[in-house]
Amino acid sequence: MKERLVLVGNGMAGVRTLEELLKLSPDTYDITVFGAEPYPNYNRIMLSPVLAGEKTIDDIILNDREWYEEHGITLHTGDPVVEIDRVNRWVVSESGLEVPYDRLLLATGSDPFIIPVPGSDLPGVVGFRDIADVDAMLAAASQYRKAAVIGGGLLGLEAANGLMANGMEVTVVHLMDILMERQLDRTAAQMLKKSLEERGMKFLMEAQTAEVLGDAHVHGLKFADGSELEADLVVMAVGIRPSMELAQKAGIYCERGVVVNDTMQTYDPRIYAVGECVQHRGQTYGLVAPLFEQAKVAANHLARIGIARYEGSVTSTKLKVTGIDLFSAGDFNESEGDETLVLQDPARNVYKKLVVRDNRIKGAVMYGDTIDGTWYFQLLREGTDISDFRSTILFGQHDLGDAGHGDETRVAALSDDAEICGCNGVTKGQIVDAIQTQGLFTLDDVRAHTKASASCGSCTGLVEAILSSTVGEGYEAQPSKKPLCACTDHSHDEVIKAIQEHELKDMRTVMDFLEWKTPDGCATCRPALNYYLLANWPEEYHDDPQSRFINERAHGNIQKDGTYSVVPRMFGGLCTPSDLRAIAEVCEKYNVPEMKVTGGQRIDLFGVKKEDLPAMWKDLTDAGFVSGHAYGKAMRTVKTCAGKKWCRFGTQDSTGLGVKLEKLTWGSWMPHKFKLAVSGCPRNCAEATIKDFGVVCVDSGYELHVGGNGGIKVRVTDLLCKVDTEEEVLEYCGAFTQMYREEAHYLERTAPWVERVGLSYIKERIVDDEAERKALYERFKLGQKYAQIDPWKERAEGKDAYEFRPLKLSA
Amino acid sequence: MNDWKEVANLEEIPRLGSRVVEVEDGTIALFRTSDDRVFALRDACPHKQGPLSQGIVAGHTVTCPLHNWKIDLESGEALAPDEGCTNVFPVKVEAGVVYLQV
Ligand SMILES: Cc1cc2nc3c(=O)[nH]c(=O)nc-3n(C[C@H](O)[C@H](O)[C@H](O)COP(=O)(O)OP(=O)(O)OC[C@H]3O[C@@H](n4cnc5c(N)ncnc54)[C@H](O)[C@@H]3O)c2cc1C
Ligand code: HEM
Ligand code: SF4
Ligand code: SF4
Ligand code: FES
């Protein structure tokens, strides 16, 4: 026989526990549910929009009666449990039903706290907790004009907003001198009050209610100072009390709530409890996110898996008043030893405050612009060290990274484990995965499959942005923890580690060792593996042309008409008359239709037919040129300025140093393209501070800058360090390059890589650790021995000739 | 019915690679897969005429170098969710020699 599970309280936490339980183990129990309210489980959070007329009751039903039937659950609505008999193990309901249990789950939620003043039981005084309360408020709104809401917290303001939407004149009565004092600091609270006042809401601050006035029906409030306020409806929203009388009566240990341990068991081990009625490690919770975490844990134990533990939650808050953006999390009122970062812009009505201790976020309050709330909350919970981006953190995540298309790319920049829906604990990765694997296209689909944004809805914007960036066109592969491609479950990092630690030296071995799911890989993983093998085993691995994109296979950029472009290397941008003469002759000989000086200080020859490439390369190599690798995920150019030799401002020989750097690094394959520059003084004519590796010469030496990027979103470099000699510049450059080559993900430029691993980490290995720097430099030079075999010369001499020659039909 | 014409020795086409051959009305791409089978498609992607011969071959598909559509080498059809089709030409390999029927 199946065991019997009885749930008392047909609300959000209880039914969520059943859902989680059914997912884990659908057949363990015969389930009976008792609910005091006459409805199936609905989304209590959404009562505010229902009151405001933005949603209907039908919209907010989470589990309709069919759901209970489908899962064989017996549901008794409108029939509260009045007694638990722990000796005989049954419960008794108001209507007299006696139902035996093997396990009991208490999820009775909480009750609104009604201030015990004279008149508080008059008709016209309501709480704000359930559908009945909303019905009462709506009825009053259709009949009366004046309402008073006692309590200027989250709930009170949402009630006041809803009543105003129904045409009532609303005064919020608050005991403290600032609104939402538990969620907001003074500044944010004042901004909130101001914008609510602009909408017509009235406030009585520091007012202590002494009496509710009225005879047959409420008609006003009287305060401790003797003043009065007229009102035909009074909403008490001053707080909630865990609903625990039932448990107390049954002798279950309670303090401020029903006390549970980390497995959500009460002092009677057959009885579990979840939700607002619970006290865990001294804490009670009044928001759904922690309750849903509790539900997961309780379900895990009810399903007898027994491995989950609830360890408490950090909560964040958003106010659901349409048009007001508000976010808070953690400890946002600074105490001694904390530092506060503040951004305030009265004109835009924006305020952001972060409370920081030891370079870790402790709390956040935001008003007006809350888009980065999710990000700060993630940094807070993960205890991330923010020192690397502390100076710009208040500008938000979009200020980092090389993305830049509003919401869409900001979401794209979030890591896969970033939590998007705080209510239901749904991460970006889960959403993307569901969208991709289940073919979801609309917000409703996503809600249905993942529950993201299905509770309070404040993450709707983020979910939509994910949806558009996932199903929309041009979704570029973002380096992250996800599998490298559909051929494998392993991430980039795992593949790199396996290649290095298990000394995997050819593609077949890698695919076999890591159990690739396809025989030949695909156009995503083969170029990546080819690169990783090349970067890690330069002496042993042979480049696989069939795993290269066409530009790298043909050693030229394919143009839109199918012709190729040829860019000979000009070291440091220097050239001689005979170099130019040679290029000119080649252009005439092969009828090159257009020449252009590139931004990388060399000359691009456009419109070359593929068959002509080897011969043209022969002429160029004979004249002393090598490939410019303008087509590859490779070291591109070193841009230089005039420098000390000619320029009156020059402090060092920037051109000469540029040539040396290019001689050192040319030919090197990289995870992505890689550009260098050397400027002869801080006027920085060579734009060294938007390069992957930039040198700015100063009188006393050389500043080394890394991780810069031009392009769609410009990123300025971070200063790595300052060195004294050219030899050091070369050594640091080689070491940095090699570290990037060994550790970055394929197709990840230095800018996002530096942000992902953190500048401090790079400094530790390259600046602080001399031995490590020298070892990296040696490995770089070793790789260069093989990389600096000019691919053009090889092909001019006949290598891979088939690539450039069409076949002929014979009869 | 057209005749079979000799185009190449199998060894002249790199494994997991391709070669092109010019015919009267355009270019045909010959692909050699890892199991040493050879396929022939018009060298034009059904999407925007990208040169399929320049793509990456894996299994019995080629990925177009321009916008990453995947084309089935046997049928010439784009793999879902994309839709479209390019011409397929009969090929055979006999004694290490590749013949094409055009
Ligand atoms: C207007 C409003 C807005 C809110 N907005 C947010 C928000 O934006 N974000 C957020 O995170 N949270 C919000 N909350 C809080 C959130 O709704 C609660 O935290 C959550 O619903 C608590 O879940 P629960 O299961 O513990 O309690 P409930 O959902 O209240 O469920 C308890 C149920 O048990 C029933 N019950 C009680 N005693 C018995 C008994 N003896 N027998 C049978 N049944 C019984 C009750 O009638 C009730 O239906 C809001 C709440 C309200 C009222
Ligand atoms: C989004 C992607 C980009 C694409 C598709 C792209 C494409 C190209 C191509 C095809 C060339 C080679 C020209 C040729 O050989 O004919 C080139 C060269 C160049 N690009 Fe870009 N580019 C991109 C982003 C950038 C960015 C972000 C910068 C700025 C920092 C940049 C600066 C340059 C420069 C300076 C050259 C000349 C380099 C050289 O001489 O080798 N490009 N780009
Ligand atoms: S960066 Fe300085 S040294 Fe170089 S050209 Fe400009 S002004 Fe002259
Ligand atoms: S800026 Fe755009 S159009 Fe110009 S070369 Fe770069 S990618 Fe092409
Ligand atoms: S032309 Fe082939 S994918 Fe666009």
mmCIF file of N, CA and C in Angstrom, chain A residues 54-150:
data_model
loop_
_atom_site.group_PDB
_atom_site.id
_atom_site.type_symbol
_atom_site.label_atom_id
_atom_site.label_comp_id
_atom_site.label_asym_id
_atom_site.label_seq_id
_atom_site.Cartn_x
_atom_site.Cartn_y
_atom_site.Cartn_z
ATOM 1 N N GLU A 54 -4.932 44.925 -13.518
ATOM 2 C CA GLU A 54 -4.055 44.549 -14.626
ATOM 3 C C GLU A 54 -4.167 43.057 -14.938
ATOM 4 N N LYS A 55 -4.741 42.296 -14.020
ATOM 5 C CA LYS A 55 -4.869 40.845 -14.199
ATOM 6 C C LYS A 55 -6.209 40.405 -13.621
ATOM 7 N N THR A 56 -6.710 39.228 -14.057
ATOM 8 C CA THR A 56 -7.924 38.687 -13.448
ATOM 9 C C THR A 56 -7.565 37.479 -12.592
ATOM 10 N N ILE A 57 -8.525 37.041 -11.766
ATOM 11 C CA ILE A 57 -8.278 35.866 -10.925
ATOM 12 C C ILE A 57 -7.895 34.659 -11.787
ATOM 13 N N ASP A 58 -8.599 34.478 -12.909
ATOM 14 C CA ASP A 58 -8.294 33.333 -13.766
ATOM 15 C C ASP A 58 -6.846 33.338 -14.226
ATOM 16 N N ASP A 59 -6.324 34.547 -14.487
ATOM 17 C CA ASP A 59 -4.920 34.651 -14.943
ATOM 18 C C ASP A 59 -3.950 34.121 -13.913
ATOM 19 N N ILE A 60 -4.322 34.191 -12.648
ATOM 20 C CA ILE A 60 -3.300 33.914 -11.637
ATOM 21 C C ILE A 60 -3.440 32.534 -10.987
ATOM 22 N N ILE A 61 -4.380 31.726 -11.498
ATOM 23 C CA ILE A 61 -4.462 30.347 -10.990
ATOM 24 C C ILE A 61 -3.213 29.587 -11.449
ATOM 25 N N LEU A 62 -2.505 28.981 -10.533
ATOM 26 C CA LEU A 62 -1.288 28.249 -10.898
ATOM 27 C C LEU A 62 -1.590 26.787 -11.183
ATOM 28 N N ASN A 63 -2.450 26.171 -10.358
ATOM 29 C CA ASN A 63 -2.799 24.777 -10.569
ATOM 30 C C ASN A 63 -4.326 24.704 -10.553
ATOM 31 N N ASP A 64 -4.931 24.408 -11.700
ATOM 32 C CA ASP A 64 -6.389 24.322 -11.691
ATOM 33 C C ASP A 64 -6.822 22.958 -11.148
ATOM 34 N N ARG A 65 -8.126 22.777 -10.990
ATOM 35 C CA ARG A 65 -8.592 21.549 -10.349
ATOM 36 C C ARG A 65 -8.230 20.304 -11.143
ATOM 37 N N GLU A 66 -8.151 20.447 -12.475
ATOM 38 C CA GLU A 66 -7.756 19.289 -13.293
ATOM 39 C C GLU A 66 -6.352 18.806 -12.910
ATOM 40 N N TRP A 67 -5.492 19.766 -12.572
ATOM 41 C CA TRP A 67 -4.124 19.379 -12.216
ATOM 42 C C TRP A 67 -4.145 18.398 -11.032
ATOM 43 N N TYR A 68 -4.969 18.716 -10.039
ATOM 44 C CA TYR A 68 -5.030 17.828 -8.867
ATOM 45 C C TYR A 68 -5.555 16.459 -9.287
ATOM 46 N N GLU A 69 -6.602 16.456 -10.140
ATOM 47 C CA GLU A 69 -7.179 15.190 -10.596
ATOM 48 C C GLU A 69 -6.153 14.363 -11.348
ATOM 49 N N GLU A 70 -5.491 15.017 -12.321
ATOM 50 C CA GLU A 70 -4.496 14.300 -13.124
ATOM 51 C C GLU A 70 -3.472 13.581 -12.271
ATOM 52 N N HIS A 71 -3.105 14.221 -11.150
ATOM 53 C CA HIS A 71 -2.069 13.613 -10.326
ATOM 54 C C HIS A 71 -2.643 12.795 -9.181
ATOM 55 N N GLY A 72 -3.947 12.514 -9.265
ATOM 56 C CA GLY A 72 -4.571 11.664 -8.259
ATOM 57 C C GLY A 72 -4.575 12.272 -6.868
ATOM 58 N N ILE A 73 -4.608 13.605 -6.785
ATOM 59 C CA ILE A 73 -4.578 14.266 -5.484
ATOM 60 C C ILE A 73 -6.013 14.599 -5.048
ATOM 61 N N THR A 74 -6.365 14.220 -3.831
ATOM 62 C CA THR A 74 -7.686 14.564 -3.306
ATOM 63 C C THR A 74 -7.620 15.978 -2.731
ATOM 64 N N LEU A 75 -8.496 16.858 -3.232
ATOM 65 C CA LEU A 75 -8.435 18.256 -2.813
ATOM 66 C C LEU A 75 -9.696 18.655 -2.061
ATOM 67 N N HIS A 76 -9.536 19.187 -0.860
ATOM 68 C CA HIS A 76 -10.672 19.742 -0.125
ATOM 69 C C HIS A 76 -10.457 21.228 0.023
ATOM 70 N N THR A 77 -11.210 22.035 -0.734
ATOM 71 C CA THR A 77 -11.046 23.481 -0.594
ATOM 72 C C THR A 77 -12.123 24.012 0.337
ATOM 73 N N GLY A 78 -11.874 25.191 0.888
ATOM 74 C CA GLY A 78 -12.838 25.813 1.792
ATOM 75 C C GLY A 78 -13.064 24.997 3.058
ATOM 76 N N ASP A 79 -12.110 24.174 3.403
ATOM 77 C CA ASP A 79 -12.287 23.298 4.559
ATOM 78 C C ASP A 79 -10.976 23.221 5.357
ATOM 79 N N PRO A 80 -10.749 24.166 6.250
ATOM 80 C CA PRO A 80 -9.482 24.172 6.993
ATOM 81 C C PRO A 80 -9.353 22.991 7.958
ATOM 82 N N VAL A 81 -8.129 22.606 8.177
ATOM 83 C CA VAL A 81 -7.843 21.582 9.176
ATOM 84 C C VAL A 81 -7.902 22.258 10.544
ATOM 85 N N VAL A 82 -8.615 21.618 11.498
ATOM 86 C CA VAL A 82 -8.749 22.249 12.813
ATOM 87 C C VAL A 82 -7.989 21.489 13.898
ATOM 88 N N GLU A 83 -7.558 20.266 13.578
ATOM 89 C CA GLU A 83 -6.871 19.513 14.613
ATOM 90 C C GLU A 83 -5.913 18.501 14.004
ATOM 91 N N ILE A 84 -4.746 18.355 14.656
ATOM 92 C CA ILE A 84 -3.827 17.289 14.266
ATOM 93 C C ILE A 84 -3.739 16.327 15.439
ATOM 94 N N ASP A 85 -4.051 15.063 15.224
ATOM 95 C CA ASP A 85 -3.915 14.052 16.274
ATOM 96 C C ASP A 85 -2.626 13.294 16.001
ATOM 97 N N ARG A 86 -1.591 13.662 16.748
ATOM 98 C CA ARG A 86 -0.277 13.104 16.436
ATOM 99 C C ARG A 86 -0.127 11.676 16.929
ATOM 100 N N VAL A 87 -0.928 11.305 17.934
ATOM 101 C CA VAL A 87 -0.822 9.949 18.459
ATOM 102 C C VAL A 87 -1.405 8.962 17.451
ATOM 103 N N ASN A 88 -2.607 9.256 16.990
ATOM 104 C CA ASN A 88 -3.238 8.346 16.033
ATOM 105 C C ASN A 88 -2.875 8.682 14.585
ATOM 106 N N ARG A 89 -2.169 9.809 14.408
ATOM 107 C CA ARG A 89 -1.727 10.245 13.088
ATOM 108 C C ARG A 89 -2.888 10.463 12.115
ATOM 109 N N TRP A 90 -3.802 11.339 12.487
ATOM 110 C CA TRP A 90 -4.761 11.812 11.509
ATOM 111 C C TRP A 90 -5.049 13.286 11.724
ATOM 112 N N VAL A 91 -5.661 13.909 10.702
ATOM 113 C CA VAL A 91 -6.055 15.305 10.866
ATOM 114 C C VAL A 91 -7.575 15.387 10.786
ATOM 115 N N VAL A 92 -8.126 16.426 11.433
ATOM 116 C CA VAL A 92 -9.569 16.610 11.431
ATOM 117 C C VAL A 92 -9.858 17.962 10.791
ATOM 118 N N SER A 93 -10.816 17.989 9.868
ATOM 119 C CA SER A 93 -11.124 19.264 9.221
ATOM 120 C C SER A 93 -12.370 19.883 9.828
ATOM 121 N N GLU A 94 -12.608 21.147 9.475
ATOM 122 C CA GLU A 94 -13.751 21.874 10.008
ATOM 123 C C GLU A 94 -15.067 21.163 9.700
ATOM 124 N N SER A 95 -15.174 20.588 8.494
ATOM 125 C CA SER A 95 -16.417 19.917 8.113
ATOM 126 C C SER A 95 -16.528 18.527 8.739
ATOM 127 N N GLY A 96 -15.470 18.115 9.472
ATOM 128 C CA GLY A 96 -15.553 16.853 10.192
ATOM 129 C C GLY A 96 -14.831 15.690 9.528
ATOM 130 N N LEU A 97 -14.143 15.947 8.421
ATOM 131 C CA LEU A 97 -13.402 14.860 7.783
ATOM 132 C C LEU A 97 -12.219 14.440 8.665
ATOM 133 N N GLU A 98 -11.956 13.131 8.743
ATOM 134 C CA GLU A 98 -10.768 12.642 9.452
ATOM 135 C C GLU A 98 -9.910 11.914 8.438
ATOM 136 N N VAL A 99 -8.707 12.417 8.220
ATOM 137 C CA VAL A 99 -7.847 11.780 7.214
ATOM 138 C C VAL A 99 -6.536 11.353 7.856
ATOM 139 N N PRO A 100 -6.220 10.040 7.784
ATOM 140 C CA PRO A 100 -4.979 9.555 8.385
ATOM 141 C C PRO A 100 -3.753 9.914 7.527
ATOM 142 N N TYR A 101 -2.599 10.024 8.157
ATOM 143 C CA TYR A 101 -1.379 10.331 7.410
ATOM 144 C C TYR A 101 -0.210 9.482 7.903
ATOM 145 N N ASP A 102 0.735 9.260 6.960
ATOM 146 C CA ASP A 102 2.044 8.739 7.362
ATOM 147 C C ASP A 102 3.040 9.890 7.472
ATOM 148 N N ARG A 103 2.897 10.829 6.544
ATOM 149 C CA ARG A 103 3.672 12.077 6.641
ATOM 150 C C ARG A 103 2.708 13.245 6.497
ATOM 151 N N LEU A 104 3.029 14.301 7.222
ATOM 152 C CA LEU A 104 2.175 15.486 7.175
ATOM 153 C C LEU A 104 3.032 16.676 6.760
ATOM 154 N N LEU A 105 2.498 17.499 5.896
ATOM 155 C CA LEU A 105 3.226 18.695 5.471
ATOM 156 C C LEU A 105 2.403 19.925 5.841
ATOM 157 N N LEU A 106 2.980 20.779 6.668
ATOM 158 C CA LEU A 106 2.296 22.005 7.071
ATOM 159 C C LEU A 106 2.777 23.153 6.203
ATOM 160 N N ALA A 107 1.828 23.851 5.583
ATOM 161 C CA ALA A 107 2.190 25.023 4.765
ATOM 162 C C ALA A 107 1.066 26.023 4.887
ATOM 163 N N THR A 108 0.864 26.470 6.104
ATOM 164 C CA THR A 108 -0.312 27.292 6.382
ATOM 165 C C THR A 108 -0.079 28.776 6.153
ATOM 166 N N GLY A 109 1.138 29.133 5.722
ATOM 167 C CA GLY A 109 1.374 30.527 5.366
ATOM 168 C C GLY A 109 1.352 31.453 6.568
ATOM 169 N N SER A 110 0.821 32.652 6.365
ATOM 170 C CA SER A 110 0.746 33.564 7.493
ATOM 171 C C SER A 110 -0.532 34.387 7.417
ATOM 172 N N ASP A 111 -0.800 35.087 8.491
ATOM 173 C CA ASP A 111 -1.986 35.934 8.559
ATOM 174 C C ASP A 111 -1.554 37.379 8.661
ATOM 175 N N PRO A 112 -2.338 38.284 8.074
ATOM 176 C CA PRO A 112 -2.005 39.687 8.235
ATOM 177 C C PRO A 112 -2.146 40.079 9.701
ATOM 178 N N PHE A 113 -1.232 40.938 10.118
ATOM 179 C CA PHE A 113 -1.281 41.375 11.507
ATOM 180 C C PHE A 113 -2.270 42.534 11.601
ATOM 181 N N ILE A 114 -3.296 42.353 12.455
ATOM 182 C CA ILE A 114 -4.286 43.417 12.647
ATOM 183 C C ILE A 114 -3.943 44.123 13.959
ATOM 184 N N ILE A 115 -3.662 45.431 13.877
ATOM 185 C CA ILE A 115 -3.241 46.147 15.083
ATOM 186 C C ILE A 115 -4.381 46.121 16.106
ATOM 187 N N PRO A 116 -4.087 45.721 17.323
ATOM 188 C CA PRO A 116 -5.155 45.576 18.314
ATOM 189 C C PRO A 116 -5.552 46.917 18.922
ATOM 190 N N VAL A 117 -6.239 47.735 18.124
ATOM 191 C CA VAL A 117 -6.747 49.007 18.657
ATOM 192 C C VAL A 117 -8.273 48.936 18.630
ATOM 193 N N PRO A 118 -8.933 49.763 19.414
ATOM 194 C CA PRO A 118 -10.392 49.730 19.401
ATOM 195 C C PRO A 118 -10.917 49.946 17.986
ATOM 196 N N GLY A 119 -11.910 49.182 17.602
ATOM 197 C CA GLY A 119 -12.549 49.355 16.300
ATOM 198 C C GLY A 119 -11.907 48.565 15.174
ATOM 199 N N SER A 120 -10.817 47.827 15.474
ATOM 200 C CA SER A 120 -10.134 47.139 14.381
ATOM 201 C C SER A 120 -10.955 45.968 13.836
ATOM 202 N N ASP A 121 -12.053 45.621 14.496
ATOM 203 C CA ASP A 121 -12.893 44.542 13.972
ATOM 204 C C ASP A 121 -14.121 45.080 13.238
ATOM 205 N N LEU A 122 -14.147 46.383 12.991
ATOM 206 C CA LEU A 122 -15.295 46.958 12.289
ATOM 207 C C LEU A 122 -15.352 46.491 10.838
ATOM 208 N N PRO A 123 -16.574 46.358 10.283
ATOM 209 C CA PRO A 123 -16.667 46.104 8.844
ATOM 210 C C PRO A 123 -15.989 47.251 8.091
ATOM 211 N N GLY A 124 -15.253 46.886 7.018
ATOM 212 C CA GLY A 124 -14.530 47.914 6.278
ATOM 213 C C GLY A 124 -13.059 47.938 6.640
ATOM 214 N N VAL A 125 -12.650 47.117 7.610
ATOM 215 C CA VAL A 125 -11.225 46.968 7.911
ATOM 216 C C VAL A 125 -10.783 45.627 7.341
ATOM 217 N N VAL A 126 -9.817 45.643 6.445
ATOM 218 C CA VAL A 126 -9.361 44.387 5.828
ATOM 219 C C VAL A 126 -7.843 44.288 5.873
ATOM 220 N N GLY A 127 -7.378 43.047 5.732
ATOM 221 C CA GLY A 127 -5.944 42.818 5.522
ATOM 222 C C GLY A 127 -5.719 42.770 4.015
ATOM 223 N N PHE A 128 -4.505 42.388 3.614
ATOM 224 C CA PHE A 128 -4.243 42.211 2.186
ATOM 225 C C PHE A 128 -3.475 40.904 2.054
ATOM 226 N N ARG A 129 -4.245 39.817 1.936
ATOM 227 C CA ARG A 129 -3.593 38.528 1.963
ATOM 228 C C ARG A 129 -4.142 37.574 0.912
ATOM 229 N N ASP A 130 -5.471 37.604 0.728
ATOM 230 C CA ASP A 130 -6.015 36.586 -0.169
ATOM 231 C C ASP A 130 -7.097 37.158 -1.083
ATOM 232 N N ILE A 131 -7.668 36.284 -1.880
ATOM 233 C CA ILE A 131 -8.654 36.721 -2.866
ATOM 234 C C ILE A 131 -9.842 37.397 -2.173
ATOM 235 N N ALA A 132 -10.235 36.861 -1.007
ATOM 236 C CA ALA A 132 -11.363 37.454 -0.291
ATOM 237 C C ALA A 132 -11.078 38.914 0.061
ATOM 238 N N ASP A 133 -9.845 39.190 0.483
ATOM 239 C CA ASP A 133 -9.479 40.576 0.804
ATOM 240 C C ASP A 133 -9.569 41.460 -0.436
ATOM 241 N N VAL A 134 -9.093 40.935 -1.559
ATOM 242 C CA VAL A 134 -9.129 41.728 -2.790
ATOM 243 C C VAL A 134 -10.574 42.002 -3.189
ATOM 244 N N ASP A 135 -11.426 40.959 -3.075
ATOM 245 C CA ASP A 135 -12.845 41.161 -3.389
ATOM 246 C C ASP A 135 -13.433 42.253 -2.497
ATOM 247 N N ALA A 136 -13.088 42.214 -1.219
ATOM 248 C CA ALA A 136 -13.620 43.219 -0.290
ATOM 249 C C ALA A 136 -13.153 44.615 -0.679
ATOM 250 N N MET A 137 -11.906 44.736 -1.071
ATOM 251 C CA MET A 137 -11.379 46.054 -1.454
ATOM 252 C C MET A 137 -12.045 46.552 -2.720
ATOM 253 N N LEU A 138 -12.222 45.635 -3.689
ATOM 254 C CA LEU A 138 -12.846 46.053 -4.943
ATOM 255 C C LEU A 138 -14.291 46.485 -4.703
ATOM 256 N N ALA A 139 -14.971 45.761 -3.816
ATOM 257 C CA ALA A 139 -16.352 46.130 -3.501
ATOM 258 C C ALA A 139 -16.393 47.519 -2.863
ATOM 259 N N ALA A 140 -15.467 47.772 -1.944
ATOM 260 C CA ALA A 140 -15.424 49.072 -1.285
ATOM 261 C C ALA A 140 -15.122 50.176 -2.294
ATOM 262 N N ALA A 141 -14.218 49.879 -3.223
ATOM 263 C CA ALA A 141 -13.823 50.899 -4.203
ATOM 264 C C ALA A 141 -14.986 51.318 -5.075
ATOM 265 N N SER A 142 -15.913 50.369 -5.324
ATOM 266 C CA SER A 142 -17.046 50.715 -6.192
ATOM 267 C C SER A 142 -18.087 51.522 -5.413
ATOM 268 N N GLN A 143 -17.976 51.565 -4.081
ATOM 269 C CA GLN A 143 -19.000 52.176 -3.252
ATOM 270 C C GLN A 143 -18.512 53.457 -2.578
ATOM 271 N N TYR A 144 -17.224 53.455 -2.183
ATOM 272 C CA TYR A 144 -16.705 54.570 -1.396
ATOM 273 C C TYR A 144 -15.572 55.277 -2.126
ATOM 274 N N ARG A 145 -15.132 56.414 -1.532
ATOM 275 C CA ARG A 145 -14.110 57.200 -2.199
ATOM 276 C C ARG A 145 -12.784 57.249 -1.441
ATOM 277 N N LYS A 146 -12.863 57.206 -0.107
ATOM 278 C CA LYS A 146 -11.634 57.432 0.653
ATOM 279 C C LYS A 146 -11.117 56.168 1.322
ATOM 280 N N ALA A 147 -9.805 55.928 1.130
ATOM 281 C CA ALA A 147 -9.210 54.749 1.745
ATOM 282 C C ALA A 147 -7.966 55.147 2.513
ATOM 283 N N ALA A 148 -7.726 54.415 3.610
ATOM 284 C CA ALA A 148 -6.468 54.581 4.326
ATOM 285 C C ALA A 148 -5.769 53.232 4.343
ATOM 286 N N VAL A 149 -4.482 53.267 4.037
ATOM 287 C CA VAL A 149 -3.697 52.041 4.114
ATOM 288 C C VAL A 149 -2.715 52.222 5.254
ATOM 289 N N ILE A 150 -2.798 51.350 6.246
ATOM 290 C CA ILE A 150 -1.851 51.458 7.344
ATOM 291 C C ILE A 150 -0.659 50.568 7.029
#
